[in-house]
PDB file of C-alpha atoms in Angstrom:
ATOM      1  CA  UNK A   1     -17.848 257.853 148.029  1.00  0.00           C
ATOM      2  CA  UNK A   2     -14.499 256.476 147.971  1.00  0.00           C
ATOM      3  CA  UNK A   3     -14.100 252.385 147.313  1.00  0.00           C
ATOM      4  CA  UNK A   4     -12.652 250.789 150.291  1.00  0.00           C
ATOM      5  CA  UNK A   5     -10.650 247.593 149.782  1.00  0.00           C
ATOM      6  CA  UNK A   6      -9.377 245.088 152.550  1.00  0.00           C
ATOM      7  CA  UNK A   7      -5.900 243.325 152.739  1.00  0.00           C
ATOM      8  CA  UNK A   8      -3.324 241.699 155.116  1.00  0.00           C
ATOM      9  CA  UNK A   9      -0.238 243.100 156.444  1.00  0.00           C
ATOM     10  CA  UNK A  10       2.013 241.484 159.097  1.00  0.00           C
ATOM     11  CA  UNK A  11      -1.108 238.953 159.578  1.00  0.00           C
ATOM     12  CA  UNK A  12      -3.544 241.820 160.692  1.00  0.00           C
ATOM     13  CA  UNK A  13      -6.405 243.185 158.155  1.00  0.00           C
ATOM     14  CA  UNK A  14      -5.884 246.705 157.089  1.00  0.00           C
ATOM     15  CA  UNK A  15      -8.481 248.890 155.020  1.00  0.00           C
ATOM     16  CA  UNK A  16      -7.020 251.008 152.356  1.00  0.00           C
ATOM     17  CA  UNK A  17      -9.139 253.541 150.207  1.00  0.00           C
ATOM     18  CA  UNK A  18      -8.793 253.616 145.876  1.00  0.00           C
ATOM     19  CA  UNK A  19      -7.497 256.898 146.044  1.00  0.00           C
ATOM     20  CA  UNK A  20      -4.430 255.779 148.492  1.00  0.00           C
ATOM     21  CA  UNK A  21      -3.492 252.780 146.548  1.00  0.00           C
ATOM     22  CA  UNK A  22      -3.144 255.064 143.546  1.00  0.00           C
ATOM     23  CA  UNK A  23      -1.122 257.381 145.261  1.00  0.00           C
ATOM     24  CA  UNK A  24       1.255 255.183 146.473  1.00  0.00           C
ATOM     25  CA  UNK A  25       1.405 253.498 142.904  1.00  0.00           C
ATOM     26  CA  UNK A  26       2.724 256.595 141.367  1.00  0.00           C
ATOM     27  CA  UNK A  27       5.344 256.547 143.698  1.00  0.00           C
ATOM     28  CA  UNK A  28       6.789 253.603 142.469  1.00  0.00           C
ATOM     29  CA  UNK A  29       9.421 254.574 140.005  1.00  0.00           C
ATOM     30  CA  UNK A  30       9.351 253.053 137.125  1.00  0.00           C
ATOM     31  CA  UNK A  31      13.105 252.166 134.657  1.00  0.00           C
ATOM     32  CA  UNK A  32      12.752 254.093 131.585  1.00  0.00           C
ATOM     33  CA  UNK A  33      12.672 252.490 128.892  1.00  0.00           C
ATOM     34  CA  UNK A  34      11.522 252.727 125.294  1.00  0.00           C
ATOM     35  CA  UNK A  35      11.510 251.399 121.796  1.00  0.00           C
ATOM     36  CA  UNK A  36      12.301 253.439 118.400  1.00  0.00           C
ATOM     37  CA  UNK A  37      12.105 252.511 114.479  1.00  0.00           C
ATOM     38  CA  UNK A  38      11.632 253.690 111.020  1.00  0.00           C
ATOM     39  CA  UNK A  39       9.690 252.151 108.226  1.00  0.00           C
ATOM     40  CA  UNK A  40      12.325 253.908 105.789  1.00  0.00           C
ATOM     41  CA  UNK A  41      15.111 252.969 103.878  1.00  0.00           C
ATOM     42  CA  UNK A  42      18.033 255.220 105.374  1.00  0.00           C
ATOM     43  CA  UNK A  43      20.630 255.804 102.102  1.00  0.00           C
ATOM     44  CA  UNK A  44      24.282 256.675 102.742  1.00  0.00           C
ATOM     45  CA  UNK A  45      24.075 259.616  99.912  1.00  0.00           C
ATOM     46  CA  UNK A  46      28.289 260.383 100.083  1.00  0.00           C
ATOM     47  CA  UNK A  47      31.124 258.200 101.059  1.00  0.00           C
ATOM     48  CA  UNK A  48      32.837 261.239 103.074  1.00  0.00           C
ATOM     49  CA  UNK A  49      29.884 261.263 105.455  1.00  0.00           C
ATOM     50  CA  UNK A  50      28.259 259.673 107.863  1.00  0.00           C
ATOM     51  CA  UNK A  51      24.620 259.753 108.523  1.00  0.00           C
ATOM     52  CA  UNK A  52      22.116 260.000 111.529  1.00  0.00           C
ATOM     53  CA  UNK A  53      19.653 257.308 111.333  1.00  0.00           C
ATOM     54  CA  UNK A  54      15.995 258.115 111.997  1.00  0.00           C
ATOM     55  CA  UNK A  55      13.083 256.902 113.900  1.00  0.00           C
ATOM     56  CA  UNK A  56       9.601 257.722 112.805  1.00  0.00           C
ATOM     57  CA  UNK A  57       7.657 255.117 115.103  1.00  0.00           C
ATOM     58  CA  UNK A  58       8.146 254.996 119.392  1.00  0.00           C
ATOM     59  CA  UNK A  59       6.700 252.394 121.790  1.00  0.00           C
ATOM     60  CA  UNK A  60       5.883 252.029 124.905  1.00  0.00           C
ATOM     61  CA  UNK A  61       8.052 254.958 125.791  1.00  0.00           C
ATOM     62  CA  UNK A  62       8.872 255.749 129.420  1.00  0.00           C
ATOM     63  CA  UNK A  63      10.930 258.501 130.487  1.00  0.00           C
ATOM     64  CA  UNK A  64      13.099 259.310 127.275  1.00  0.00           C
ATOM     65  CA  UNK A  65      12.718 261.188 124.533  1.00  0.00           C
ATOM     66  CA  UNK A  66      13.470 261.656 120.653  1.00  0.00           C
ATOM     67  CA  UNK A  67      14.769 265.361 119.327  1.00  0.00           C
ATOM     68  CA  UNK A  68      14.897 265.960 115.805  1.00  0.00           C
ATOM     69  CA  UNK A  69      14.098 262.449 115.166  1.00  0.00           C
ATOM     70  CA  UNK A  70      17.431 261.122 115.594  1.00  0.00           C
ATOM     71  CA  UNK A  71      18.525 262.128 119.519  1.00  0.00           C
ATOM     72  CA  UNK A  72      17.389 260.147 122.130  1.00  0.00           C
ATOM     73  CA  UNK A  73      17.415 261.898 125.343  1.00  0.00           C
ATOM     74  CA  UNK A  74      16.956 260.520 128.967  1.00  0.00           C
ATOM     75  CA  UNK A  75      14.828 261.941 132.029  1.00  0.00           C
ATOM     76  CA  UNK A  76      17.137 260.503 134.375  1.00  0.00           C
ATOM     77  CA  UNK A  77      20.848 259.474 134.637  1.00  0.00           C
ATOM     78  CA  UNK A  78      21.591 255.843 135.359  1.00  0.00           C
ATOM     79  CA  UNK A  79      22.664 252.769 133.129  1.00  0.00           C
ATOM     80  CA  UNK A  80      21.181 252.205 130.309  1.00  0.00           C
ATOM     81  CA  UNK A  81      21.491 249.102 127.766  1.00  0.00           C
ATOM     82  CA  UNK A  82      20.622 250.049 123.973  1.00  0.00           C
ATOM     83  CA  UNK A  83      20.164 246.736 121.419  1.00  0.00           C
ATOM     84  CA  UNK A  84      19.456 247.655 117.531  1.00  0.00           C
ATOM     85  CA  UNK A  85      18.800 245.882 114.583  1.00  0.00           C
ATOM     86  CA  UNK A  86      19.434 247.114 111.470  1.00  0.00           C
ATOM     87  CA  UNK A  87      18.895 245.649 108.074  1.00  0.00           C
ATOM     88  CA  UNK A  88      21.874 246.542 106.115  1.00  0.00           C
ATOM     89  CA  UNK A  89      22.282 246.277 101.873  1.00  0.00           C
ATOM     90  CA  UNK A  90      24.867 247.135  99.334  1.00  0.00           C
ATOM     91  CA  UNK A  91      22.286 247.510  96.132  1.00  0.00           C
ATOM     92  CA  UNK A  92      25.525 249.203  94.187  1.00  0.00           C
ATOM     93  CA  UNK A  93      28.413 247.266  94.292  1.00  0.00           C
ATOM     94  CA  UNK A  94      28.955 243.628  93.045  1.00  0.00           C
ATOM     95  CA  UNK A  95      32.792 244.065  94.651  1.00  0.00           C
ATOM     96  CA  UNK A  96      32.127 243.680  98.702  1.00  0.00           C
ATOM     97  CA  UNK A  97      31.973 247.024 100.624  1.00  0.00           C
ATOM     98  CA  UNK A  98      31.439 247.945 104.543  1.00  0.00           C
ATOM     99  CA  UNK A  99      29.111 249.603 106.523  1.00  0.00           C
ATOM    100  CA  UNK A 100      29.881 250.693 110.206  1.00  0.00           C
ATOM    101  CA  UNK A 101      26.946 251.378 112.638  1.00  0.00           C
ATOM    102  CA  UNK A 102      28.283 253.581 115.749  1.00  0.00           C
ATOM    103  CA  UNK A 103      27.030 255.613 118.572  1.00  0.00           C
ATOM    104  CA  UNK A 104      27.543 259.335 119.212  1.00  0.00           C
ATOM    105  CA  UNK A 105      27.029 261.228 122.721  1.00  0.00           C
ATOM    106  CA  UNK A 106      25.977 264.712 122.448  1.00  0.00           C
ATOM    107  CA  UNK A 107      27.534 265.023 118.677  1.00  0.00           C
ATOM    108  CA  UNK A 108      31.097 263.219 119.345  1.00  0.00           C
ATOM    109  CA  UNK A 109      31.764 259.905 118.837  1.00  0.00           C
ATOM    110  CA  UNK A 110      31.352 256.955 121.631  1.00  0.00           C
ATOM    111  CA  UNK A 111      34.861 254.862 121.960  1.00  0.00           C
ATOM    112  CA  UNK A 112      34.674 251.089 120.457  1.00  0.00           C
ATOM    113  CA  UNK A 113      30.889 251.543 119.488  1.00  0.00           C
ATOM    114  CA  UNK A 114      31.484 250.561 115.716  1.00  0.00           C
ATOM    115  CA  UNK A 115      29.959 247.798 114.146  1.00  0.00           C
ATOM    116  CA  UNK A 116      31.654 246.274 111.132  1.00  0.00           C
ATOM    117  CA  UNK A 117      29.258 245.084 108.392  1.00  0.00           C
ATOM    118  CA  UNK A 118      30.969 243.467 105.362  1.00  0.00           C
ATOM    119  CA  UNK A 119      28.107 243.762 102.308  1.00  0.00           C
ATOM    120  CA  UNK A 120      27.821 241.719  99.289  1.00  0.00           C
ATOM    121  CA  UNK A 121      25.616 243.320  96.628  1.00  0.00           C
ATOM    122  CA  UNK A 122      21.961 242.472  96.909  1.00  0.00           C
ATOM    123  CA  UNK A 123      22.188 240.386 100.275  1.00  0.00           C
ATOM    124  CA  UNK A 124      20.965 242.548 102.746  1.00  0.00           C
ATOM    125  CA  UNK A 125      22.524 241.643 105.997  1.00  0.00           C
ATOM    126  CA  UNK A 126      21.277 241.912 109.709  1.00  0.00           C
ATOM    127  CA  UNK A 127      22.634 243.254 112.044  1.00  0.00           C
ATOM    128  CA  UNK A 128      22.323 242.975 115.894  1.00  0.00           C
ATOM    129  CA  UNK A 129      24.075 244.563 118.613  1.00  0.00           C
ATOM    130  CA  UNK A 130      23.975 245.740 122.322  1.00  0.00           C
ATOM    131  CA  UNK A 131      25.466 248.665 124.083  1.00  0.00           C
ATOM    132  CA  UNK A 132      25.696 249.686 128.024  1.00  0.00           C
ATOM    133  CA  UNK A 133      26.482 252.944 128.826  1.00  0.00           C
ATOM    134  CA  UNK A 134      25.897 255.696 131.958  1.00  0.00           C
ATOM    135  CA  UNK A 135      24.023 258.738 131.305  1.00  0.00           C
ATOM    136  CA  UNK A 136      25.070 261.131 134.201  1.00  0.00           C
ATOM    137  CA  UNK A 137      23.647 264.290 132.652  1.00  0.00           C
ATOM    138  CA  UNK A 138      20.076 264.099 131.751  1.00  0.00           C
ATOM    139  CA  UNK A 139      21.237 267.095 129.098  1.00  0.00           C
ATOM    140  CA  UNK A 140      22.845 263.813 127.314  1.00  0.00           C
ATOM    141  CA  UNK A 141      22.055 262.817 123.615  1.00  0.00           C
ATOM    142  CA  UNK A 142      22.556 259.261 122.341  1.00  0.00           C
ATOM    143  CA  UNK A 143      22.414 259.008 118.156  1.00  0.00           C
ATOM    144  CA  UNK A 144      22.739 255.751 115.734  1.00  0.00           C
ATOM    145  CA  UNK A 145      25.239 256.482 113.060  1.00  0.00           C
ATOM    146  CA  UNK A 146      25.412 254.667 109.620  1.00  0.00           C
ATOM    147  CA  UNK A 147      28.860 254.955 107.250  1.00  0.00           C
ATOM    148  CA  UNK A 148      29.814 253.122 104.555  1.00  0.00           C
ATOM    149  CA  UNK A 149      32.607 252.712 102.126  1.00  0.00           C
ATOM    150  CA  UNK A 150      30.395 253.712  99.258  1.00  0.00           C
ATOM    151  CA  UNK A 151      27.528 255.866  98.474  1.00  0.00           C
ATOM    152  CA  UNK A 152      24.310 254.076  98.284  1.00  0.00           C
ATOM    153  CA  UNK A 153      24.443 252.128 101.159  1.00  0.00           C
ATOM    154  CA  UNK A 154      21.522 251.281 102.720  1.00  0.00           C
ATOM    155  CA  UNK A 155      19.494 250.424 106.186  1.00  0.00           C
ATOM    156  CA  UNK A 156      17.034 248.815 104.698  1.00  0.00           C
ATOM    157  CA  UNK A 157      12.831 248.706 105.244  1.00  0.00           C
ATOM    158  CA  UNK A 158      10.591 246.519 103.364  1.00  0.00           C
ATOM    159  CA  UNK A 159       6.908 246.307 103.097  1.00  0.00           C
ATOM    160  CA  UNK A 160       4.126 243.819 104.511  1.00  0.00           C
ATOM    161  CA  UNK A 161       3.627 240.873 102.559  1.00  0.00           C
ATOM    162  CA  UNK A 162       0.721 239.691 101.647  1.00  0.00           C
ATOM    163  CA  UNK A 163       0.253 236.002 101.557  1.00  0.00           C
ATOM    164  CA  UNK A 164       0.315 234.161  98.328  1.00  0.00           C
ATOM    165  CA  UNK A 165      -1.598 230.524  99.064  1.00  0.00           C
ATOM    166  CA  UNK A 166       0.862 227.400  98.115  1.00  0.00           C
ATOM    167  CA  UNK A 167       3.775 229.950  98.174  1.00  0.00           C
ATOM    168  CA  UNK A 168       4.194 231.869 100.979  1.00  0.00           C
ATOM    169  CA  UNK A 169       3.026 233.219 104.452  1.00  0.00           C
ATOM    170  CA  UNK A 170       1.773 236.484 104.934  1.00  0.00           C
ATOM    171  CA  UNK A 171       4.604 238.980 106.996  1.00  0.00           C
ATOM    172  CA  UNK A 172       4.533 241.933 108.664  1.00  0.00           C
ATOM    173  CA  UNK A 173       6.520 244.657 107.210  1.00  0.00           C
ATOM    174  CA  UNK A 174      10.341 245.076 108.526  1.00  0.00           C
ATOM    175  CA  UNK A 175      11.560 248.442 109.617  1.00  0.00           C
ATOM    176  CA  UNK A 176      15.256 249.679 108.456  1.00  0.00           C
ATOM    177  CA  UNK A 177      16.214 249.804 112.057  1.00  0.00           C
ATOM    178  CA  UNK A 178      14.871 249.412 115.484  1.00  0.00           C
ATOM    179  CA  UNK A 179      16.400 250.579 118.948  1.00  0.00           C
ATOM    180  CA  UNK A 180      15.372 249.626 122.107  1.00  0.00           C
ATOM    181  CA  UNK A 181      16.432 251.076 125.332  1.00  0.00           C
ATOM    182  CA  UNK A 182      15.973 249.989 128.841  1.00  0.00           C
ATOM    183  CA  UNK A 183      17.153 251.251 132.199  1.00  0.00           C
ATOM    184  CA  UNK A 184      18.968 248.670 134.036  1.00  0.00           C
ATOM    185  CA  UNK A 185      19.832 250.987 136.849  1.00  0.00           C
TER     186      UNK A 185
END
């Protein structure tokens, strides 16, 4: 037997079955949306290049997808906003140096996406941004670069703490870098 359940519409009662209020809810489109991370350190290994940064964790992912670990890919066009955080540390240098987070589509670089991070050694920094951009090709890539003016510089993870009684709380542990992306429309 099928559940029948009982409502109002324009002031009269209806009857509607299960099995028809689940199909129309998978009509209803929902935004895509999704959120990436990575519980690794991500290490610039040579000032001349740039590097990809990686996500080894996804939530509550909706309608995108990750390729290769770095290229996050959309099942639909529209506008999209993408907010990161990023833990960034010079462990290297005791003179100040940079890093610059930036966005590439499809392999070439996104205009004015760079984020300037001035480093001092041993004070890892965070870092906070968001971006809005269209995707009108669904065959679109989106990837999180990191450069820096000097090898060794880092998107830093750290592990759980535990708590130490009298000293400190315990805390969850904080991934290098985590994206999320929404649809907006």
């Amino acid at each position: 037997g099928s559940e029948v359940l009982y409502g109002v519409q324009s002031g009269n009662s209806v009857k509607i079955s299960a099995n028809q209020l689940k199909t129309f809810a998978n009509t209803i489109s929902a935004p895509l949306q999704g959120t990436f991370s990575s519980t690794a350190t991500q290490t610039v290994t040579n000032a001349a290049n740039s590097i990809a940064l990686s996500y080894d964790t996804q939530t509550d992912i909706y309608g995108l997808t990750l390729t290769a670990g770095t290229k996050i890919g959309f099942t639909s066009t529209g506008v999209f906003g993408l907010s990161f955080s990023a833990i960034c540390h010079n462990p290297v240098s005791s003179n100040a140096k940079w890093a610059n987070v930036f966005i590439k589509k499809n392999g070439n670089l996104v205009d004015n996406s760079s984020t300037i991070i001035n480093l001092t050694k041993d004070n890892p920094t965070a870092v906070v941004c968001t971006f809005v951009f269209d995707v009108t090709d669904i065959a679109d890539t989106y990837e999180l670069y990191l450069a820096a003016q000097t090898a060794g510089i880092q998107v830093l993870a750290t592990a759980a703490q535990a708590a130490v009684p009298g000293v400190s709380p315990a805390m969850p542990a904080c991934p290098s870098i985590i994206v999320a992306v929404c649809q907006i429309r």
